[in-house]
Amino acid sequence: SDVYKRQPLLRRQVTNLNPNYVLQQQLDPEGQYVLHTRMRVARSIKGFRFSPVISREERRKLEEIIRECVVDWQNDPEIGGSYIRLMDMSNEEHTDLIRRHILFHDPDEYSLSAGIGRDWPDARGIYLNSKEDPSLIMWVNFEDHLRVISTSRGGDLLGVFTRLTKILSALDMSLRSRGYFYCMHPRLGFLNPSPENLGTALRASVFVKLPRLGEQPGFEDLLDRLRLEVSSRFNSEKSSGIYDIANAERLGQSEVQLINTMINGVGILISLEKRLENGETVNLDEIM
């Protein structure tokens, strides 16, 4: 019993998708630093096995449910759109959507070995609110049951988050009306195949120009202190000074807390870049 008493209390994972609690700070009102904002969450549907072990029949049933749900939003000018099955895409459309970072790639050797790419491309698809320039994207039956993405040019984090919360709420209501629910755990939050997508399962990122700051000693240590991370997928862009900066945490805080951490941290990065532009010397070890 003494050992039990010494164990830390298990914290509940809280969720807060209310945009009214997001900081109203404009990161880049003149549009000089933030090129693009992207937020995505993963969602799994209770009662269906995760992608490495899901059966073909389950996957097809899941796609059928999502195709029914999206009909509910057709009259909404912001989130209404169309669902496109991979099987129905032309080679040109498929290649174009991947090139524009809208559609997921075909499975590689790792996802195939993990079982994620079985029966490809059967029962996979994508939902878009606009085929030409979508600001809302939903991947179906890729690595997760669902991956919902809200995106925009520039640094309007509040607008991107608001759109994301709107589609998540609409999806939740549509699923519930059909007797389905998100897969959740009171301590671990939203459950998905990858451990990095526990908790909020939220990744919020900005593509931001930091050519001077990124070359400073201690840049990545500063990101750690700000609870941010730079995506290793874009190391090749380092010479251009453009970085994909995202929240480093998923678990233990709410979505609003993570977005506000992003806003505060990226605001600091931009202010430091401006100081360097003005010829000032900055010691990153003294920040935070």
Short mmCIF file of C-alpha atoms in Angstrom, two decimals:
data_model
loop_
_atom_site.label_atom_id
_atom_site.label_comp_id
_atom_site.label_asym_id
_atom_site.label_seq_id
_atom_site.Cartn_x
_atom_site.Cartn_y
_atom_site.Cartn_z
CA SER A 1 0.00 0.00 0.00
CA ASP A 2 2.95 2.35 0.66
CA VAL A 3 4.16 1.83 -2.89
CA TYR A 4 0.68 2.62 -4.19
CA LYS A 5 0.54 5.82 -2.14
CA ARG A 6 3.83 7.01 -3.63
CA GLN A 7 2.55 6.68 -7.20
CA PRO A 8 1.63 10.01 -8.84
CA LEU A 9 -2.04 10.59 -9.44
CA LEU A 10 -3.12 9.77 -12.95
CA ARG A 11 -4.10 12.96 -14.77
CA ARG A 12 -7.06 13.04 -17.10
CA GLN A 13 -6.39 14.22 -20.61
CA VAL A 14 -8.52 17.31 -21.12
CA THR A 15 -9.78 18.57 -24.46
CA ASN A 16 -10.63 22.18 -25.25
CA LEU A 17 -11.55 23.02 -28.83
CA ASN A 18 -13.12 26.40 -28.05
CA PRO A 19 -11.46 29.08 -30.26
CA ASN A 20 -12.58 31.80 -27.82
CA TYR A 21 -9.76 30.73 -25.50
CA VAL A 22 -7.05 31.12 -28.15
CA LEU A 23 -4.76 34.14 -27.86
CA GLN A 24 -5.79 36.98 -30.17
CA GLN A 25 -2.18 37.87 -30.97
CA GLN A 26 -1.41 38.33 -34.67
CA LEU A 27 1.96 36.73 -35.31
CA ASP A 28 2.75 38.32 -38.64
CA PRO A 29 0.24 41.04 -39.60
CA GLU A 30 2.39 42.25 -42.50
CA GLY A 31 2.90 38.74 -43.92
CA GLN A 32 6.69 38.88 -44.01
CA TYR A 33 7.61 35.76 -42.00
CA VAL A 34 4.86 33.14 -41.79
CA LEU A 35 4.26 31.53 -45.17
CA HIS A 36 1.78 28.83 -44.27
CA THR A 37 -0.18 27.47 -41.31
CA ARG A 38 -1.31 23.86 -41.03
CA MET A 39 -3.08 22.00 -38.23
CA ARG A 40 -4.02 18.37 -38.24
CA VAL A 41 -5.48 15.84 -35.84
CA ALA A 42 -5.82 12.08 -35.99
CA ARG A 43 -9.06 10.35 -35.08
CA SER A 44 -10.04 6.70 -34.73
CA ILE A 45 -13.58 5.38 -34.64
CA LYS A 46 -14.57 3.15 -31.76
CA GLY A 47 -15.40 -0.40 -32.78
CA PHE A 48 -12.91 -0.60 -35.69
CA ARG A 49 -9.43 -2.06 -35.40
CA PHE A 50 -6.42 0.15 -36.09
CA SER A 51 -4.89 0.28 -39.56
CA PRO A 52 -2.16 -2.39 -39.11
CA VAL A 53 -4.77 -5.10 -38.36
CA ILE A 54 -8.08 -3.79 -39.71
CA SER A 55 -9.83 -6.14 -42.13
CA ARG A 56 -10.85 -5.20 -45.66
CA GLU A 57 -14.52 -5.43 -44.68
CA GLU A 58 -14.04 -3.13 -41.68
CA ARG A 59 -12.10 -0.63 -43.78
CA ARG A 60 -14.84 -0.56 -46.39
CA LYS A 61 -17.50 -0.12 -43.72
CA LEU A 62 -15.55 2.76 -42.20
CA GLU A 63 -15.26 4.49 -45.56
CA GLU A 64 -18.99 4.02 -46.14
CA ILE A 65 -19.78 5.69 -42.81
CA ILE A 66 -17.57 8.70 -43.59
CA ARG A 67 -19.08 9.07 -47.06
CA GLU A 68 -22.50 9.23 -45.39
CA CYS A 69 -21.33 11.75 -42.79
CA VAL A 70 -19.91 14.26 -45.26
CA VAL A 71 -23.30 14.57 -46.96
CA ASP A 72 -24.57 16.24 -43.77
CA TRP A 73 -22.31 19.28 -44.37
CA GLN A 74 -22.88 19.87 -48.07
CA ASN A 75 -24.72 23.16 -47.56
CA ASP A 76 -22.06 24.66 -45.30
CA PRO A 77 -19.99 27.12 -47.37
CA GLU A 78 -16.83 26.59 -45.29
CA ILE A 79 -16.66 22.84 -44.66
CA GLY A 80 -18.94 21.48 -47.39
CA GLY A 81 -17.10 19.62 -50.11
CA SER A 82 -16.67 16.31 -51.85
CA TYR A 83 -15.21 12.90 -51.13
CA ILE A 84 -12.92 11.32 -53.72
CA ARG A 85 -12.01 7.62 -53.64
CA LEU A 86 -8.45 6.77 -54.59
CA MET A 87 -9.84 4.09 -56.89
CA ASP A 88 -11.71 6.78 -58.84
CA MET A 89 -8.77 9.13 -59.34
CA SER A 90 -6.97 9.48 -62.63
CA ASN A 91 -3.19 9.14 -62.56
CA GLU A 92 -2.89 12.87 -63.31
CA GLU A 93 -5.21 13.86 -60.45
CA HIS A 94 -3.45 11.50 -58.04
CA THR A 95 -0.01 12.89 -58.92
CA ASP A 96 -1.19 16.50 -58.77
CA LEU A 97 -2.75 16.14 -55.31
CA ILE A 98 0.43 14.53 -53.94
CA ARG A 99 2.60 17.21 -55.54
CA ARG A 100 0.54 19.92 -53.83
CA HIS A 101 0.84 18.15 -50.44
CA ILE A 102 -2.91 17.55 -50.31
CA LEU A 103 -3.00 13.76 -50.68
CA PHE A 104 -0.99 11.16 -48.77
CA HIS A 105 1.70 9.21 -50.59
CA ASP A 106 1.33 5.59 -51.64
CA PRO A 107 2.62 3.18 -48.96
CA ASP A 108 6.37 2.74 -48.67
CA GLU A 109 8.24 -0.36 -47.52
CA TYR A 110 7.81 0.56 -43.85
CA SER A 111 4.03 1.04 -43.94
CA LEU A 112 3.71 -2.12 -46.01
CA SER A 113 5.72 -4.11 -43.47
CA ALA A 114 3.55 -2.65 -40.68
CA GLY A 115 0.39 -3.81 -42.43
CA ILE A 116 -0.91 -0.29 -43.09
CA GLY A 117 -0.77 -0.65 -46.87
CA ARG A 118 -2.74 -3.90 -47.16
CA ASP A 119 -5.37 -4.00 -49.94
CA TRP A 120 -4.09 -0.68 -51.30
CA PRO A 121 -5.82 1.47 -52.54
CA ASP A 122 -9.12 -0.18 -51.64
CA ALA A 123 -11.40 1.92 -49.36
CA ARG A 124 -8.97 4.86 -49.16
CA GLY A 125 -9.96 8.38 -50.03
CA ILE A 126 -9.83 12.08 -49.35
CA TYR A 127 -12.40 14.75 -48.50
CA LEU A 128 -11.81 18.33 -49.73
CA ASN A 129 -13.81 21.50 -49.24
CA SER A 130 -12.35 22.72 -52.55
CA LYS A 131 -10.55 20.80 -55.27
CA GLU A 132 -8.68 23.87 -56.51
CA ASP A 133 -7.35 25.33 -53.25
CA PRO A 134 -8.62 23.35 -50.24
CA SER A 135 -8.39 24.81 -46.76
CA LEU A 136 -9.93 21.68 -45.26
CA ILE A 137 -8.72 18.13 -45.97
CA MET A 138 -9.65 14.77 -44.48
CA TRP A 139 -7.68 11.60 -45.17
CA VAL A 140 -9.60 8.34 -44.79
CA ASN A 141 -8.01 4.96 -44.02
CA PHE A 142 -4.37 5.91 -44.39
CA GLU A 143 -2.22 5.53 -41.25
CA ASP A 144 -5.18 6.50 -39.06
CA HIS A 145 -8.88 5.96 -39.60
CA LEU A 146 -9.13 9.71 -40.13
CA ARG A 147 -6.68 12.56 -40.34
CA VAL A 148 -8.33 15.98 -40.43
CA ILE A 149 -6.30 18.95 -41.70
CA SER A 150 -7.02 22.68 -41.70
CA THR A 151 -4.61 24.89 -43.61
CA SER A 152 -4.12 28.44 -44.84
CA ARG A 153 -1.54 30.73 -46.37
CA GLY A 154 -0.05 33.17 -43.88
CA GLY A 155 -0.14 33.11 -40.10
CA ASP A 156 -3.82 33.13 -39.14
CA LEU A 157 -3.57 30.44 -36.46
CA LEU A 158 -6.91 31.40 -34.94
CA GLY A 159 -8.72 31.11 -38.27
CA VAL A 160 -7.13 27.76 -39.07
CA PHE A 161 -7.94 26.42 -35.59
CA THR A 162 -11.52 27.69 -35.78
CA ARG A 163 -12.06 25.86 -39.07
CA LEU A 164 -10.52 22.70 -37.62
CA THR A 165 -12.78 22.76 -34.58
CA LYS A 166 -15.82 23.30 -36.78
CA ILE A 167 -15.19 20.22 -38.91
CA LEU A 168 -14.34 18.10 -35.86
CA SER A 169 -17.58 19.11 -34.19
CA ALA A 170 -19.60 18.43 -37.34
CA LEU A 171 -17.92 15.06 -37.80
CA ASP A 172 -18.55 14.14 -34.15
CA MET A 173 -22.25 14.98 -34.47
CA SER A 174 -22.61 13.08 -37.74
CA LEU A 175 -20.92 10.01 -36.29
CA ARG A 176 -22.97 10.11 -33.09
CA SER A 177 -26.21 10.33 -35.07
CA ARG A 178 -25.22 7.02 -36.65
CA GLY A 179 -24.17 5.38 -33.38
CA TYR A 180 -20.40 5.85 -33.71
CA PHE A 181 -17.91 7.68 -31.50
CA TYR A 182 -14.27 8.73 -31.40
CA CYS A 183 -11.96 6.30 -29.67
CA MET A 184 -10.89 7.90 -26.38
CA HIS A 185 -9.25 7.03 -23.06
CA PRO A 186 -9.73 9.21 -19.94
CA ARG A 187 -5.98 9.46 -19.28
CA LEU A 188 -4.46 9.03 -22.74
CA GLY A 189 -7.00 11.10 -24.66
CA PHE A 190 -7.67 10.27 -28.31
CA LEU A 191 -6.33 6.84 -29.26
CA ASN A 192 -4.61 6.18 -32.59
CA PRO A 193 -2.08 3.66 -33.96
CA SER A 194 0.98 5.85 -33.36
CA PRO A 195 1.98 6.80 -29.79
CA GLU A 196 2.74 10.34 -31.00
CA ASN A 197 -0.96 10.72 -31.76
CA LEU A 198 -2.21 10.17 -28.22
CA GLY A 199 -3.65 12.96 -26.10
CA THR A 200 -4.87 15.76 -28.34
CA ALA A 201 -3.41 14.05 -31.45
CA LEU A 202 -2.84 17.63 -32.65
CA ARG A 203 0.09 18.89 -34.68
CA ALA A 204 -0.03 22.62 -35.36
CA SER A 205 2.73 23.99 -37.54
CA VAL A 206 3.82 27.13 -39.34
CA PHE A 207 6.27 27.46 -42.19
CA VAL A 208 8.22 30.51 -41.08
CA LYS A 209 11.19 32.38 -42.55
CA LEU A 210 14.03 32.61 -40.01
CA PRO A 211 17.20 32.80 -42.15
CA ARG A 212 19.26 34.65 -39.54
CA LEU A 213 17.88 33.11 -36.38
CA GLY A 214 18.17 29.58 -37.74
CA GLU A 215 21.93 30.02 -38.13
CA GLN A 216 22.43 31.14 -34.53
CA PRO A 217 24.11 28.77 -32.04
CA GLY A 218 21.54 27.26 -29.70
CA PHE A 219 18.56 27.59 -32.09
CA GLU A 220 17.25 24.06 -31.53
CA ASP A 221 17.85 24.31 -27.78
CA LEU A 222 15.72 27.46 -27.81
CA LEU A 223 12.96 25.56 -29.58
CA ASP A 224 13.09 22.91 -26.84
CA ARG A 225 12.68 25.57 -24.15
CA LEU A 226 9.74 27.07 -26.04
CA ARG A 227 8.24 23.53 -26.26
CA LEU A 228 8.43 23.60 -30.03
CA GLU A 229 10.13 21.39 -32.59
CA VAL A 230 11.38 21.71 -36.15
CA SER A 231 10.37 18.91 -38.48
CA SER A 232 13.29 16.72 -39.57
CA ARG A 233 11.48 16.16 -42.87
CA PHE A 234 12.42 19.65 -43.97
CA ASN A 235 16.11 19.73 -43.11
CA SER A 236 16.82 20.20 -46.81
CA GLU A 237 15.07 23.56 -46.57
CA LYS A 238 17.49 24.83 -43.92
CA SER A 239 19.64 26.66 -46.45
CA SER A 240 16.57 28.66 -47.52
CA GLY A 241 15.90 29.73 -43.94
CA ILE A 242 12.35 28.31 -44.00
CA TYR A 243 11.45 26.08 -41.07
CA ASP A 244 8.44 23.90 -40.27
CA ILE A 245 7.89 24.77 -36.59
CA ALA A 246 5.33 22.76 -34.61
CA ASN A 247 4.20 21.99 -31.08
CA ALA A 248 6.47 19.40 -29.51
CA GLU A 249 3.81 17.98 -27.18
CA ARG A 250 0.53 16.15 -27.78
CA LEU A 251 -0.27 14.57 -24.42
CA GLY A 252 -1.14 16.17 -21.08
CA GLN A 253 -2.46 19.54 -22.26
CA SER A 254 -5.53 20.72 -24.12
CA GLU A 255 -5.61 21.79 -27.75
CA VAL A 256 -6.02 25.45 -26.78
CA GLN A 257 -2.99 25.27 -24.47
CA LEU A 258 -0.87 23.80 -27.27
CA ILE A 259 -2.01 26.46 -29.76
CA ASN A 260 -1.28 29.25 -27.27
CA THR A 261 2.18 27.79 -26.64
CA MET A 262 2.71 27.87 -30.41
CA ILE A 263 1.58 31.50 -30.66
CA ASN A 264 3.82 32.62 -27.80
CA GLY A 265 6.83 30.65 -29.03
CA VAL A 266 6.63 31.62 -32.70
CA GLY A 267 6.05 35.23 -31.65
CA ILE A 268 9.36 35.12 -29.77
CA LEU A 269 11.13 33.59 -32.78
CA ILE A 270 9.86 36.29 -35.11
CA SER A 271 10.84 39.06 -32.68
CA LEU A 272 14.36 37.62 -32.48
CA GLU A 273 14.59 37.44 -36.29
CA LYS A 274 13.59 41.11 -36.47
CA ARG A 275 16.30 42.05 -33.96
CA LEU A 276 18.90 40.25 -36.04
CA GLU A 277 17.65 42.03 -39.16
CA ASN A 278 18.25 45.33 -37.36
CA GLY A 279 21.86 44.39 -36.69
CA GLU A 280 21.46 43.51 -33.03
CA THR A 281 23.37 40.67 -31.41
CA VAL A 282 21.26 38.12 -29.55
CA ASN A 283 22.34 35.41 -27.13
CA LEU A 284 19.80 32.63 -27.43
CA ASP A 285 20.95 31.08 -24.16
CA GLU A 286 19.49 34.12 -22.38
CA ILE A 287 16.02 33.67 -23.89
CA MET A 288 13.55 31.92 -21.60
#
